[in-house]
Coordinates of C-alpha atoms in Angstrom, one line a residue:
Chain A
M1 CA -7.4 22.5 39.2
A2 CA -9.3 24.3 36.5
R3 CA -6.6 27.1 36.5
A4 CA -3.8 24.6 36.1
L5 CA -5.6 23.1 33.2
A6 CA -6.2 26.5 31.7
A7 CA -2.5 27.4 32.0
V8 CA -1.4 24.2 30.4
W9 CA -4.1 24.0 27.6
P10 CA -2.4 26.4 25.1
L11 CA 0.8 24.4 25.4
V12 CA -1.1 21.1 24.8
K13 CA -3.0 22.6 21.9
G14 CA 0.3 23.8 20.4
C15 CA 1.9 20.4 20.7
I16 CA -1.0 18.6 19.1
T17 CA -1.1 21.1 16.2
G18 CA 2.6 20.9 15.7
S19 CA 2.7 17.1 15.7
V20 CA -0.3 16.8 13.3
L21 CA 1.4 19.3 10.9
G22 CA 4.7 17.5 11.3
I23 CA 3.2 14.1 10.6
T24 CA 1.5 15.4 7.5
V25 CA 4.6 17.1 6.2
S26 CA 6.7 14.0 6.9
D27 CA 4.2 11.8 5.1
S28 CA 3.6 13.9 2.0
V29 CA 6.6 16.3 1.4
A30 CA 9.9 15.1 2.9
S31 CA 11.3 13.4 6.0
V32 CA 14.7 12.6 7.4
V33 CA 16.3 9.1 7.7
T34 CA 19.4 8.1 9.6
M35 CA 21.8 5.8 7.8
D36 CA 22.9 2.6 9.4
G37 CA 25.1 -0.2 7.9
A38 CA 27.8 -0.3 5.2
S39 CA 25.7 -1.6 2.3
M40 CA 25.8 1.8 0.5
H41 CA 29.5 2.7 0.8
P42 CA 30.9 5.0 -0.7
T43 CA 27.7 6.9 -1.2
F44 CA 27.0 6.9 2.5
D45 CA 29.7 6.5 5.1
P46 CA 29.0 3.8 7.7
Q47 CA 31.2 5.3 10.4
Q48 CA 29.4 8.6 10.9
A49 CA 25.6 8.4 11.5
E50 CA 24.6 10.4 8.5
R51 CA 21.1 11.9 8.1
A52 CA 19.6 12.2 4.6
L53 CA 16.5 14.0 3.3
V54 CA 13.9 11.7 1.8
E55 CA 11.4 13.3 -0.6
K56 CA 7.9 11.8 -0.8
R57 CA 6.4 13.7 -3.7
C58 CA 7.6 10.8 -6.0
L59 CA 5.1 8.5 -4.2
Y60 CA 2.0 10.2 -5.7
R61 CA 2.5 8.7 -9.1
Y62 CA 5.3 6.3 -8.4
D63 CA 7.6 8.0 -10.9
F64 CA 11.0 6.7 -9.9
S65 CA 14.0 6.6 -12.3
R66 CA 16.7 4.0 -12.7
G67 CA 19.6 4.9 -10.5
D68 CA 17.7 6.6 -7.7
V69 CA 18.5 5.9 -4.1
V70 CA 15.2 4.8 -2.5
V71 CA 13.9 4.0 1.0
F72 CA 11.6 1.1 1.3
R73 CA 10.1 -1.3 4.0
S74 CA 12.0 -4.5 4.2
P75 CA 10.2 -7.5 2.6
R76 CA 11.5 -9.6 5.5
D77 CA 10.4 -7.3 8.4
H78 CA 7.8 -4.6 7.8
R79 CA 9.1 -2.5 10.8
E80 CA 12.5 -2.0 9.2
L81 CA 13.4 0.6 6.6
M82 CA 16.1 -0.1 4.1
V83 CA 18.0 2.3 1.8
K84 CA 19.3 0.9 -1.5
R85 CA 19.7 2.0 -5.1
L86 CA 16.9 1.3 -7.6
I87 CA 18.5 -0.4 -10.5
A88 CA 15.7 -1.6 -12.7
L89 CA 12.0 -0.8 -13.2
P90 CA 9.1 -3.2 -14.1
G91 CA 9.5 -4.9 -17.4
D92 CA 13.3 -4.4 -17.6
W93 CA 15.6 -7.4 -18.1
I94 CA 18.5 -7.5 -15.6
Q95 CA 21.7 -9.6 -15.6
I96 CA 22.7 -11.1 -12.2
P97 CA 26.4 -12.0 -12.4
E98 CA 26.5 -14.2 -9.3
K99 CA 23.8 -16.6 -10.5
Q100 CA 24.8 -16.2 -14.2
E101 CA 21.1 -15.6 -15.1
I102 CA 19.0 -13.0 -16.7
R103 CA 15.6 -12.1 -15.2
Q104 CA 12.7 -9.9 -16.2
I105 CA 11.3 -7.7 -13.5
P106 CA 7.6 -8.5 -13.1
E107 CA 4.8 -5.8 -13.2
G108 CA 4.6 -3.6 -10.2
H109 CA 8.1 -4.7 -8.9
C110 CA 11.6 -3.1 -9.0
W111 CA 15.2 -4.4 -8.5
V112 CA 17.3 -2.8 -5.7
E113 CA 21.0 -3.2 -5.0
G114 CA 23.4 -1.6 -2.5
D115 CA 26.4 0.2 -3.9
N116 CA 28.7 -1.9 -1.8
A117 CA 28.0 -5.2 -3.5
A118 CA 30.0 -7.4 -1.1
L119 CA 28.2 -6.3 2.1
S120 CA 24.7 -5.6 0.8
F121 CA 21.6 -7.7 1.5
D122 CA 19.4 -6.7 -1.5
S123 CA 17.4 -8.0 -4.4
R124 CA 20.1 -10.5 -5.2
S125 CA 19.0 -12.3 -2.1
Y126 CA 15.2 -11.6 -1.8
G127 CA 14.3 -11.0 -5.4
P128 CA 12.3 -8.1 -6.9
V129 CA 10.7 -5.8 -4.4
P130 CA 7.0 -4.7 -4.9
M131 CA 6.9 -1.0 -5.6
G132 CA 4.1 -0.6 -3.0
L133 CA 6.9 -1.0 -0.3
L134 CA 8.8 2.1 -1.5
R135 CA 8.6 5.0 1.0
G136 CA 10.6 7.8 -0.8
R137 CA 13.7 8.9 -2.6
V138 CA 16.9 10.1 -1.0
T139 CA 17.9 13.4 -2.6
H140 CA 20.4 15.1 -0.2
I141 CA 22.7 14.3 2.8
I142 CA 22.0 16.9 5.4
W143 CA 24.3 15.9 8.4
P144 CA 27.2 16.0 9.2
P145 CA 28.0 19.4 7.8
Q146 CA 31.1 18.3 5.9
R147 CA 29.0 15.7 3.9
I148 CA 26.2 18.0 2.9
G149 CA 25.4 17.6 -0.8
R150 CA 23.2 16.0 -3.4
V151 CA 22.9 12.2 -3.8
G152 CA 23.1 11.5 -7.5
R153 CA 21.9 8.8 -9.8
K154 CA 24.2 6.0 -10.8
I155 CA 23.4 3.0 -13.1
P156 CA 25.7 0.0 -13.3
E157 CA 27.0 -0.4 -16.9
G158 CA 25.9 -3.1 -19.2
R159 CA 23.6 -5.0 -16.8
I160 CA 20.1 -3.7 -17.6
M161 CA 18.1 -3.8 -20.8
P162 CA 15.2 -1.3 -20.4
L163 CA 11.8 -2.1 -21.8
Chain B
M1 CA -6.9 60.4 -8.5
S2 CA -5.4 61.4 -5.2
G3 CA -8.8 60.7 -3.5
F4 CA -8.5 57.1 -4.7
V5 CA -5.0 56.8 -3.4
R6 CA -6.1 58.2 -0.1
R7 CA -8.9 55.7 0.1
L8 CA -6.4 52.9 -0.7
G9 CA -4.2 54.1 2.1
G10 CA -7.2 54.1 4.5
I11 CA -7.9 50.3 4.1
P12 CA -6.4 48.4 7.0
W13 CA -4.2 46.1 4.9
R14 CA -2.3 44.7 7.9
S15 CA -5.3 43.4 9.7
I16 CA -6.9 42.0 6.6
A17 CA -3.6 40.1 5.9
G18 CA -3.5 38.9 9.4
D19 CA -7.1 37.7 9.2
A20 CA -6.5 35.9 5.9
L21 CA -3.3 34.2 7.2
S22 CA -5.1 32.9 10.3
R23 CA -7.9 31.5 8.1
V24 CA -5.5 29.8 5.8
F25 CA -3.7 28.3 8.8
L26 CA -7.1 27.0 10.1
V27 CA -7.8 25.3 6.8
A28 CA -4.3 23.8 6.7
Q29 CA -4.7 22.5 10.3
A30 CA -8.1 20.9 9.3
Y31 CA -6.5 19.3 6.2
C32 CA -3.6 17.9 8.2
A33 CA -6.0 16.5 10.9
V34 CA -8.0 14.7 8.3
H35 CA -4.9 13.4 6.7
V36 CA -3.5 12.0 10.0
V37 CA -6.8 10.3 10.9
D38 CA -7.3 8.9 7.4
Q39 CA -3.7 7.5 7.1
H40 CA -2.9 6.4 10.6
L41 CA -6.1 5.8 12.6
C42 CA -9.2 4.8 10.7
S43 CA -10.5 5.3 7.2
L44 CA -13.4 4.6 4.9
A45 CA -13.0 2.8 1.6
I46 CA -15.2 1.4 -1.2
V47 CA -14.4 -2.1 -2.3
R48 CA -16.0 -3.7 -5.3
G49 CA -15.5 -6.7 -7.5
P50 CA -16.4 -10.5 -7.4
S51 CA -13.3 -11.7 -5.6
M52 CA -14.7 -11.4 -2.1
L53 CA -18.3 -12.7 -2.7
P54 CA -20.4 -13.3 -0.7
A55 CA -18.8 -11.3 2.1
M56 CA -18.5 -8.1 -0.1
N57 CA -21.0 -6.9 -2.7
L58 CA -20.2 -7.1 -6.4
A59 CA -21.3 -3.6 -7.1
G60 CA -19.5 -1.9 -4.2
D61 CA -19.5 -1.8 -0.4
V62 CA -18.4 1.0 2.0
V63 CA -16.1 -0.5 4.6
A64 CA -14.2 0.9 7.6
V65 CA -10.5 0.3 7.7
D66 CA -8.5 0.1 10.9
R67 CA -4.9 1.4 10.2
V68 CA -3.6 1.0 13.8
S69 CA -3.8 -2.8 14.0
A70 CA -2.0 -3.3 10.7
R71 CA 0.8 -1.0 11.7
L72 CA 1.2 -2.8 15.1
G73 CA 1.3 -6.2 13.3
R74 CA -2.0 -7.5 14.8
V75 CA -3.2 -9.2 11.7
A76 CA -4.2 -12.8 12.0
P77 CA -5.5 -15.5 9.6
G78 CA -9.2 -14.9 8.9
D79 CA -8.9 -11.1 8.8
V80 CA -9.9 -9.2 5.7
V81 CA -7.2 -6.7 4.9
L82 CA -6.8 -3.8 2.5
M83 CA -3.4 -3.9 0.8
I84 CA -1.5 -2.3 -2.1
S85 CA -1.6 -4.6 -5.1
P86 CA 1.8 -6.2 -5.8
E87 CA 1.0 -6.0 -9.5
D88 CA 0.2 -2.3 -9.6
P89 CA 1.2 0.0 -6.7
R90 CA -1.5 2.5 -7.6
K91 CA -4.3 0.0 -6.8
S92 CA -5.6 -1.2 -3.5
V93 CA -7.2 -4.6 -3.1
A94 CA -9.2 -6.3 -0.3
K95 CA -8.4 -9.9 0.4
R96 CA -8.6 -12.3 3.3
V97 CA -5.4 -13.4 5.1
V98 CA -5.1 -17.2 5.0
G99 CA -1.6 -17.7 6.4
M100 CA 1.1 -15.7 8.2
G101 CA 4.9 -16.1 8.0
G102 CA 5.9 -19.7 8.8
D103 CA 2.5 -21.2 8.2
S104 CA 1.9 -24.0 5.7
V105 CA -0.9 -23.2 3.3
T106 CA -2.8 -25.7 1.0
Y107 CA -4.8 -24.1 -1.8
L108 CA -6.8 -25.1 -4.9
V109 CA -4.8 -24.0 -7.9
D110 CA -7.7 -23.7 -10.4
P111 CA -10.9 -24.7 -8.7
G112 CA -13.1 -23.9 -11.8
N113 CA -11.3 -26.5 -14.0
S114 CA -9.5 -29.0 -11.8
D115 CA -9.2 -30.4 -8.3
A116 CA -5.4 -30.0 -8.1
S117 CA -4.1 -28.5 -4.9
K118 CA -0.6 -27.3 -3.8
T119 CA 1.0 -26.7 -0.4
V120 CA 3.5 -23.9 0.2
V121 CA 5.2 -22.5 3.3
V122 CA 4.8 -18.8 3.7
P123 CA 8.2 -17.0 4.0
Q124 CA 8.9 -14.9 7.1
G125 CA 7.6 -11.4 7.0
H126 CA 5.0 -12.4 4.3
V127 CA 1.3 -13.2 4.3
W128 CA -0.8 -15.5 2.0
V129 CA -4.0 -13.8 0.9
Q130 CA -6.9 -15.2 -1.0
G131 CA -10.3 -13.9 -2.0
D132 CA -13.4 -15.6 -0.6
N133 CA -14.6 -16.3 -4.1
V134 CA -11.8 -18.6 -5.2
Y135 CA -13.3 -18.9 -8.7
A136 CA -12.9 -15.2 -9.6
S137 CA -10.0 -13.9 -7.6
R138 CA -6.5 -12.8 -8.4
D139 CA -4.6 -13.4 -5.2
S140 CA -1.6 -15.2 -3.7
R141 CA -2.3 -18.2 -5.9
Q142 CA -1.3 -16.1 -8.8
F143 CA 1.3 -13.6 -7.4
G144 CA 2.7 -15.5 -4.5
A145 CA 3.0 -14.6 -0.8
V146 CA 2.9 -10.8 -0.2
P147 CA 5.3 -8.9 2.1
Y148 CA 3.5 -7.7 5.2
G149 CA 4.6 -4.1 4.5
L150 CA 2.0 -3.9 1.7
I151 CA -0.9 -4.2 4.1
T152 CA -2.4 -0.8 4.7
G153 CA -5.3 -1.7 7.0
K154 CA -7.7 -4.2 8.5
I155 CA -11.3 -4.1 7.4
F156 CA -13.5 -4.4 10.4
C157 CA -16.9 -3.0 9.6
R158 CA -19.1 -3.0 6.5
E159 CA -22.0 -0.7 5.8
A160 CA -25.1 -2.8 6.4
G161 CA -26.5 -3.7 3.0
A162 CA -28.6 -6.3 1.5
I163 CA -26.0 -9.1 1.9
S164 CA -25.7 -8.7 5.7
G165 CA -29.3 -9.7 6.2
A166 CA -29.4 -12.3 3.5
N167 CA -30.0 -15.9 4.5
I168 CA -31.1 -17.4 1.2
L169 CA -29.9 -17.3 -2.4
L170 CA -32.2 -17.5 -5.4
Y171 CA -31.0 -18.6 -8.7
A172 CA -32.6 -18.9 -12.1
W173 CA -31.4 -21.7 -14.4
P174 CA -30.8 -21.7 -17.3
H175 CA -31.4 -18.0 -18.1
K176 CA -29.6 -18.1 -21.5
L177 CA -32.2 -20.5 -22.9
G178 CA -35.1 -18.2 -21.8
H179 CA -36.5 -20.7 -19.3
K180 CA -37.0 -19.2 -15.8
Q181 CA -36.8 -21.9 -13.2
L182 CA -36.4 -20.5 -9.8
A183 CA -34.6 -22.5 -7.1
I184 CA -33.7 -21.6 -3.5
V185 CA -30.5 -22.5 -1.5
K186 CA -29.9 -21.6 2.1
F187 CA -26.9 -19.4 2.7
A188 CA -25.7 -21.7 5.5
E189 CA -25.2 -24.6 3.0
K190 CA -21.7 -23.3 2.0
D191 CA -20.8 -26.3 -0.2
K192 CA -23.9 -25.6 -2.3
V193 CA -23.3 -21.8 -2.4
A194 CA -19.7 -22.0 -3.8
P195 CA -20.4 -23.9 -7.0
L196 CA -23.4 -21.6 -7.7
L197 CA -21.2 -18.6 -7.4
C198 CA -18.8 -20.3 -9.9
C199 CA -21.7 -20.7 -12.4
C200 CA -22.8 -17.1 -11.8
V201 CA -19.3 -15.8 -12.6
H202 CA -19.1 -17.9 -15.8
G203 CA -22.4 -16.4 -16.9
Y204 CA -24.6 -19.5 -16.8
I205 CA -27.1 -18.5 -14.1
D206 CA -28.4 -15.4 -12.3
V207 CA -27.9 -15.2 -8.6
K208 CA -29.7 -13.0 -6.1
F209 CA -29.3 -12.7 -2.3
C210 CA -32.5 -12.3 -0.3
K211 CA -33.9 -12.5 3.2
L212 CA -36.6 -15.1 3.9

């Protein structure tokens, strides 16, 4: 019994060490997210299950820029992660064409929209999202191999007046 | 000169480098273990401010925060939670959960100045939080229902301080005029304690928690 334990112990120790290091790296440096849904077409293709690199260094000081693709916990269900483009930062004025209104983003919140406006459930439905829900910024697509590349910034023309 | 180079060659660089690397790895493992326990299991935090009087001290209390229950969704009305402030993502605040998604919550809009109250239904996936001291608390009455994803932990234990053993409240009235008239109110008489806390926050009286 003791010998079996002694044989397995290095393996168990290695697993625990590896998982602790992996969790720390995935929380503080970068992690991988799988894309699901058509709300970000054409930036992300809904047919192939694409994987993207999410960098977490931006969470230390919450320095996001307009036009970044961000990952955040859904305001409707905290277990779900959503990927949308951050259009406006706190204090900006944004024009919402569907409702023909202009809103100011409150302190500590941001406005997110999907690139595929017709199929996207975003801030136009649930309003500005608190920045505390943001979980990282998507910088690269890393799978499938033919789609590997940077994910750039894009700002819709003429809809935002920055502070 | 060549003696110096020979001595340099004699130093066991490989084993020193191996030693150093293994020590750095040990430090890295320790840091990662602390990070995982602090962010995902249990953590300590200091909370201060008047918004959770009398449960939490004005000057600061050390509390233990349970991260697992919040992640699993096991937060119920009556729990004190630590959450990221919706007004500034760099700040954490401690408040009490009053209603979960789907609940109907009635609250006093401005208890210091009027008796008006409002009733709202909390949207799905959100929680309604309020500070225990409704006279001096910025909470859901000002910034609305808060998405559950902002909750980072459930506060379950407080370092035993003067307040935990207190059962009476002393107040001196009116201190601004220089008269010191001491009066005693029992902690259990909650409807007498709340207005006194209001006066304390507005600066009219001094309040002290003691044990009889």
